[in-house]
Every structure is written in structure tokens, then in C-alpha cells.
CSV table of C-alpha atoms in Angstrom, one decimal:
chain,number,residue,atom,x,y,z
A,1,PRO,CA,-18.5,-11.5,7.2
A,2,ALA,CA,-18.6,-7.8,6.3
A,3,TRP,CA,-15.7,-5.9,5.7
A,4,GLY,CA,-14.3,-4.4,9.0
A,5,PRO,CA,-13.8,-0.8,9.7
A,6,HIS,CA,-9.8,-1.2,9.8
A,7,ARG,CA,-7.4,-0.9,6.9
A,8,LEU,CA,-4.1,-2.7,6.6
A,9,ALA,CA,-1.0,-1.2,5.2
A,10,LEU,CA,1.2,-4.2,4.1
A,11,LEU,CA,4.6,-3.0,4.2
A,12,VAL,CA,7.2,-4.9,2.1
A,13,PRO,CA,10.9,-4.1,2.1
A,14,PHE,CA,12.4,-4.8,-1.3
A,15,ARG,CA,15.4,-4.8,-3.4
A,16,GLU,CA,15.8,-6.7,-6.9
A,17,ARG,CA,13.7,-9.7,-6.1
A,18,PHE,CA,11.1,-9.4,-8.9
A,19,GLU,CA,10.4,-12.9,-9.5
A,20,GLU,CA,9.3,-13.1,-5.8
A,21,LEU,CA,7.3,-9.8,-6.2
A,22,LEU,CA,5.3,-11.1,-9.2
A,23,ALA,CA,4.3,-14.1,-6.9
A,24,PHE,CA,3.8,-12.1,-3.8
A,25,VAL,CA,1.5,-9.4,-4.7
A,26,PRO,CA,-1.4,-11.0,-6.5
A,27,TYR,CA,-1.3,-14.0,-3.8
A,28,MET,CA,-1.5,-11.5,-0.8
A,29,HIS,CA,-4.2,-9.5,-2.4
A,30,ARG,CA,-6.3,-12.6,-2.8
A,31,PHE,CA,-5.5,-14.0,0.3
A,32,LEU,CA,-6.5,-10.7,2.3
A,33,SER,CA,-9.5,-10.0,0.0
A,34,LYS,CA,-10.8,-13.6,0.8
A,35,LYS,CA,-10.5,-13.0,4.4
A,36,ARG,CA,-12.4,-9.3,4.0
A,37,ILE,CA,-9.5,-7.4,5.2
A,38,ARG,CA,-9.3,-3.9,3.6
A,39,HIS,CA,-5.6,-3.3,2.5
A,40,ARG,CA,-3.1,-1.4,0.8
A,41,ILE,CA,0.3,-3.2,-0.3
A,42,PHE,CA,3.4,-1.0,-0.4
A,43,ILE,CA,6.4,-2.1,-2.1
A,44,LEU,CA,9.3,-0.4,-0.3
A,45,ASN,CA,12.2,-0.4,-3.0
A,46,GLN,CA,15.4,0.7,-1.8
A,47,VAL,CA,17.1,2.4,-4.9
A,48,ASP,CA,20.3,3.9,-3.2
A,49,HIS,CA,23.8,2.5,-3.3
A,50,PHE,CA,23.9,1.7,0.4
A,51,ARG,CA,23.5,-1.8,2.0
A,52,PHE,CA,20.0,-3.1,2.5
A,53,ASN,CA,18.2,-1.6,5.4
A,54,ARG,CA,15.1,-3.7,6.2
A,55,ALA,CA,14.0,-1.6,9.4
A,56,SER,CA,14.5,1.9,7.7
A,57,LEU,CA,12.4,1.0,4.8
A,58,ILE,CA,9.7,-0.2,7.3
A,59,ASN,CA,9.9,3.0,9.2
A,60,VAL,CA,9.6,5.0,5.7
A,61,GLY,CA,6.7,2.7,4.6
A,62,PHE,CA,4.9,3.7,8.0
A,63,LEU,CA,5.4,7.4,7.5
A,64,GLU,CA,4.2,7.2,3.8
A,65,SER,CA,1.3,4.9,4.1
A,66,GLY,CA,-1.3,7.7,4.8
A,67,ASN,CA,-3.9,8.4,7.2
A,68,ASP,CA,-6.6,5.7,5.4
A,69,THR,CA,-4.7,2.8,7.1
A,70,ASP,CA,-4.6,2.3,10.8
A,71,TYR,CA,-2.5,-0.9,11.2
A,72,ILE,CA,0.6,-2.4,9.7
A,73,ALA,CA,2.1,-5.7,8.6
A,74,MET,CA,5.8,-5.9,8.3
A,75,HIS,CA,6.0,-8.5,5.6
A,76,ASP,CA,8.7,-10.4,4.1
A,77,VAL,CA,8.5,-10.8,0.2
A,78,ASP,CA,9.5,-14.3,0.2
A,79,LEU,CA,7.1,-15.6,2.8
A,80,LEU,CA,3.4,-16.6,1.9
A,81,PRO,CA,0.9,-17.6,4.2
A,82,LEU,CA,-0.7,-21.0,3.1
A,83,ASN,CA,-3.2,-21.6,5.9
A,84,GLU,CA,-6.3,-19.6,5.6
A,85,HIS,CA,-7.1,-19.6,9.4
A,86,LEU,CA,-4.0,-17.2,10.0
A,87,ASP,CA,-5.2,-14.0,11.5
A,88,TYR,CA,-4.4,-10.8,9.8
A,89,SER,CA,-6.9,-8.8,11.6
A,90,PHE,CA,-6.6,-5.5,13.5
A,91,PRO,CA,-4.0,-6.4,16.7
A,92,GLU,CA,-5.9,-4.3,19.1
A,93,ALA,CA,-4.5,-6.2,22.0
A,94,GLY,CA,-0.8,-5.8,21.1
A,95,PRO,CA,1.6,-6.8,18.2
A,96,PHE,CA,0.7,-10.1,16.8
A,97,HIS,CA,3.4,-12.2,15.3
A,98,VAL,CA,1.7,-14.1,12.4
A,99,ALA,CA,5.2,-16.1,11.4
A,100,SER,CA,5.6,-17.3,14.9
A,101,PRO,CA,8.7,-19.5,15.8
A,102,GLU,CA,6.7,-22.8,15.8
A,103,LEU,CA,5.5,-22.2,12.1
A,104,HIS,CA,8.2,-20.4,10.4
A,105,PRO,CA,10.1,-22.8,8.1
A,106,LEU,CA,13.5,-21.5,9.1
A,107,TYR,CA,13.6,-19.5,12.5
A,108,HIS,CA,12.6,-21.2,15.7
A,109,TYR,CA,13.9,-19.3,18.7
A,110,LYS,CA,11.3,-17.8,21.1
A,111,THR,CA,12.1,-14.1,20.9
A,112,TYR,CA,12.0,-14.2,17.0
A,113,VAL,CA,9.5,-11.6,15.7
A,114,GLY,CA,10.6,-11.4,12.0
A,115,GLY,CA,9.0,-12.5,8.9
A,116,ILE,CA,5.3,-11.3,9.2
A,117,LEU,CA,4.5,-8.9,12.3
A,118,LEU,CA,1.2,-6.9,12.7
A,119,LEU,CA,1.0,-4.0,14.8
A,120,THR,CA,-1.4,-1.1,15.2
A,121,LYS,CA,0.0,2.4,14.2
A,122,GLN,CA,-0.3,3.7,17.9
A,123,HIS,CA,1.6,0.7,19.0
A,124,TYR,CA,4.5,1.3,16.2
A,125,GLU,CA,4.7,4.8,17.4
A,126,LEU,CA,4.9,3.8,20.8
A,127,CYS,CA,8.2,1.9,20.0
A,128,ASN,CA,9.6,4.7,17.9
A,129,GLY,CA,9.3,2.5,15.0
A,130,MET,CA,12.5,0.3,14.2
A,131,SER,CA,16.3,1.2,14.6
A,132,ASN,CA,18.0,2.7,11.5
A,133,ARG,CA,21.4,1.3,12.5
A,134,PHE,CA,21.0,-2.2,10.8
A,135,TRP,CA,22.6,-2.3,7.3
A,136,GLY,CA,22.9,-5.5,5.8
A,137,TRP,CA,20.8,-8.7,6.7
A,138,GLY,CA,19.5,-9.7,10.1
A,139,ARG,CA,19.4,-8.8,13.8
A,140,GLU,CA,16.9,-5.7,13.3
A,141,ASP,CA,14.0,-7.7,14.4
A,142,ASP,CA,15.6,-8.9,17.6
A,143,GLU,CA,16.4,-5.4,18.5
A,144,PHE,CA,12.6,-4.5,17.8
A,145,TYR,CA,11.7,-7.2,20.1
A,146,ARG,CA,13.4,-5.5,22.9
A,147,ARG,CA,11.5,-2.1,22.0
A,148,ILE,CA,8.4,-3.9,22.1
A,149,LYS,CA,9.0,-5.2,25.6
A,150,GLY,CA,10.4,-1.6,26.6
A,151,ALA,CA,7.2,-0.1,25.4
A,152,GLY,CA,5.2,-2.3,27.7
A,153,LEU,CA,3.5,-4.4,24.9
A,154,GLN,CA,3.0,-8.2,24.9
A,155,VAL,CA,3.7,-10.3,21.6
A,156,ARG,CA,0.7,-12.6,20.9
A,157,ARG,CA,0.8,-15.5,18.4
A,158,PRO,CA,-1.6,-17.7,16.5
A,159,SER,CA,-3.2,-20.5,18.3
A,160,GLY,CA,-4.9,-23.7,17.0
A,161,ILE,CA,-2.9,-23.6,13.9
A,162,THR,CA,-1.9,-27.4,13.0
A,163,THR,CA,-0.1,-27.2,9.9
A,164,GLY,CA,3.4,-26.7,11.7
A,165,TYR,CA,6.3,-25.8,9.3
A,166,GLU,CA,4.0,-26.2,6.4
A,167,THR,CA,2.0,-23.0,7.3
A,168,PHE,CA,4.2,-20.8,5.0
A,169,GLN,CA,5.7,-21.0,1.7
A,170,HIS,CA,9.3,-19.8,1.6
A,171,LEU,CA,10.1,-18.4,-1.8
A,172,HIS,CA,13.7,-17.5,-1.0
A,173,ASP,CA,16.4,-19.5,-3.1
A,174,PRO,CA,19.7,-19.0,-1.1
A,175,ALA,CA,21.9,-20.2,-4.1
A,176,TRP,CA,20.2,-17.6,-6.4
A,177,ARG,CA,20.0,-14.7,-4.0
A,178,LYS,CA,22.8,-14.4,-1.7
A,179,ARG,CA,22.1,-12.6,1.7
A,180,ASP,CA,24.4,-9.8,2.8
A,181,GLN,CA,25.6,-11.1,6.0
A,182,LYS,CA,28.9,-9.4,6.2
A,183,ARG,CA,29.7,-7.7,9.5
A,184,ILE,CA,32.0,-4.7,9.1
A,185,ALA,CA,34.3,-2.6,11.6
A,186,ALA,CA,32.3,-2.3,14.8
A,187,GLN,CA,28.8,-3.6,13.4
A,188,LYS,CA,29.4,-7.1,15.2
A,189,GLN,CA,29.2,-5.5,18.6
A,190,GLU,CA,26.8,-2.7,17.6
A,191,GLN,CA,24.1,-5.2,16.5
A,192,PHE,CA,23.5,-6.6,20.1
A,193,LYS,CA,22.9,-3.1,21.5
A,194,VAL,CA,19.4,-1.6,21.9
A,195,ASP,CA,19.2,1.7,20.0
A,196,ARG,CA,17.6,4.1,22.6
A,197,GLU,CA,17.8,7.2,20.3
A,198,GLY,CA,17.0,6.4,16.9
A,199,GLY,CA,14.0,5.0,14.9
A,200,LEU,CA,10.9,6.8,13.4
A,201,ASN,CA,12.2,10.1,14.6
A,202,ASN,CA,15.5,10.1,12.8
A,203,VAL,CA,15.2,8.0,9.6
A,204,ARG,CA,16.6,10.0,6.7
A,205,TYR,CA,15.1,9.3,3.3
A,206,ARG,CA,13.7,10.8,0.1
A,207,VAL,CA,11.0,9.2,-1.8
A,208,GLU,CA,12.3,9.2,-5.7
A,209,SER,CA,8.9,8.2,-7.2
A,210,ARG,CA,5.8,6.8,-6.0
A,211,THR,CA,3.7,4.4,-8.5
A,212,ASP,CA,0.5,2.7,-8.6
A,213,LEU,CA,0.8,-0.6,-10.3
A,214,SER,CA,-1.4,-3.7,-10.9
A,215,VAL,CA,0.4,-7.1,-10.8
A,216,ALA,CA,-1.8,-9.8,-12.5
A,217,GLY,CA,-4.7,-7.6,-11.5
A,218,ALA,CA,-3.7,-6.9,-7.9
A,219,PRO,CA,-3.1,-3.3,-7.0
A,220,CYS,CA,0.1,-2.2,-5.2
A,221,THR,CA,2.0,0.9,-4.7
A,222,VAL,CA,5.8,1.1,-5.4
A,223,LEU,CA,7.7,3.5,-3.5
A,224,ASN,CA,11.4,4.1,-4.8
A,225,ILE,CA,13.2,5.0,-1.6
A,226,LEU,CA,16.7,6.6,-1.4
A,227,LEU,CA,17.9,6.0,2.3
A,228,ASP,CA,20.7,8.3,3.5
A,229,CYS,CA,23.5,7.3,5.9
A,230,ASP,CA,25.7,9.1,8.5
A,231,THR,CA,29.0,7.3,7.9
A,232,ASN,CA,30.2,8.6,11.2
A,233,GLU,CA,27.4,6.9,13.0
A,234,THR,CA,27.2,3.7,11.1
A,235,PRO,CA,30.2,3.2,8.9
A,236,TRP,CA,29.1,-0.2,7.9
A,237,CYS,CA,26.3,1.2,5.6
A,238,THR,CA,28.7,0.8,2.8
A,239,PHE,CA,31.2,-1.9,1.9
A,240,GLY,CA,33.9,0.5,2.1
């Protein structure tokens, strides 16, 4: 098949997991090229001293990805698709959750939209992106599920995939990479609220550097990103 008219921005939130990055970039470049999907891989490297903020990094990646891409994949760096029948094409009909609950090796609840999620840029803007209030690990994708529903969009998922929990390789080693799961001050209560104000419109950041690299022959762009935090609004962005 011919290469299509669309171009994917693969947005990869990242911090200090270089051994996973070295595996991810060449693997995904080969995987998408074999499927004739035009793409650019953006490594969204958080270099400030705040806690990790996956959602804000994705917002920054969206804003910095350029006009030559028309859809995005929010893509965890530790998740590799093993089944070549997985669909990474332009999700015209609505958000397409590649790492669906019945296929993901770890997360199986029905409202899960994390791991790998495709959206057109128009649909991501319709949701006002993701909430910037989630510092530390988890919950930002659960809030984004509510945004998708609030925007009147329907999440679609793969069909006809028979490889079950063997559909993806999960690179993460919890003994080696501890997740920041602490809940500080009012964070525990806040994480279950829908952020009706913030998102793409108020993400605060600076791109310290932008570097085009080749990893084992596979091209990617690394953005070193300094996020900013209003400690009055989200005091849990630091450990105190």
C-alpha cells in the first residue's frame, strides 16, 4: 500500500529511562515504516526539578509538534506493540485506544485509555488537551477519559486481535524504576476531580533545547522541557 496523506506525531513523555528509549525509538520507527505510516517521534524529556508530569509533557509535545503532523499518539516509552495488525492509522472517527484493556499486560479496567492512544489534532484540541494538575504517577489518563466523553467523542478499540496479553512487550522493570506514587497534601482528593479550566490553554513551560537524533539509524527529535508549577494551585508538584 502507498504511504497515506496523514502524518503521525508520536509523543513520548520521558525522564531518565534511557535503556528503554534505546529500544523504543528504532523499534517504533521500523514498526510504523513497515505499516507505511509517515511519522515523527518526539521524546518529551522533562529536565526541571518538579515531579514527573506526563499530561503536561503531552500538551507541550502537541504544541511543539509542528504543522506537518495531523494526528498524535500518546505513547508510553515502555510499551512496544508486538502484533503487526494493530492499527496506528489516522483515527478519523474518534480517539483510538491501541493499548486497550483486554490487550494491555497490566491495566484491564474498561475506562482505561492510557498506554497508547491516538487522536486527531482537532479532537485533542476539542478536549483542551490534558489536565496539568497531575504531578507524580497515574490518574491523568482517567481524567482525560472524562474529557473525551465531555467533548462528545467515542473511544474506539482494536477488533480481531487474538494475541491477548501477549500483544505488547512491557519493558518496565519496577525493581529498577520505582514509580512516584506518593500522594501529597490535597492531591489524593484532587486526583478524582475533573479539571474544567486547565489544559492546552494554560500549560506553562520552556523548551530548553531541541535536538534531532538518530538512534540505531532511526530518527527522533528530543525536546528538553522545563515545566513550571504554581505551588499555590498544585503544591504537590514538589516533594516539599
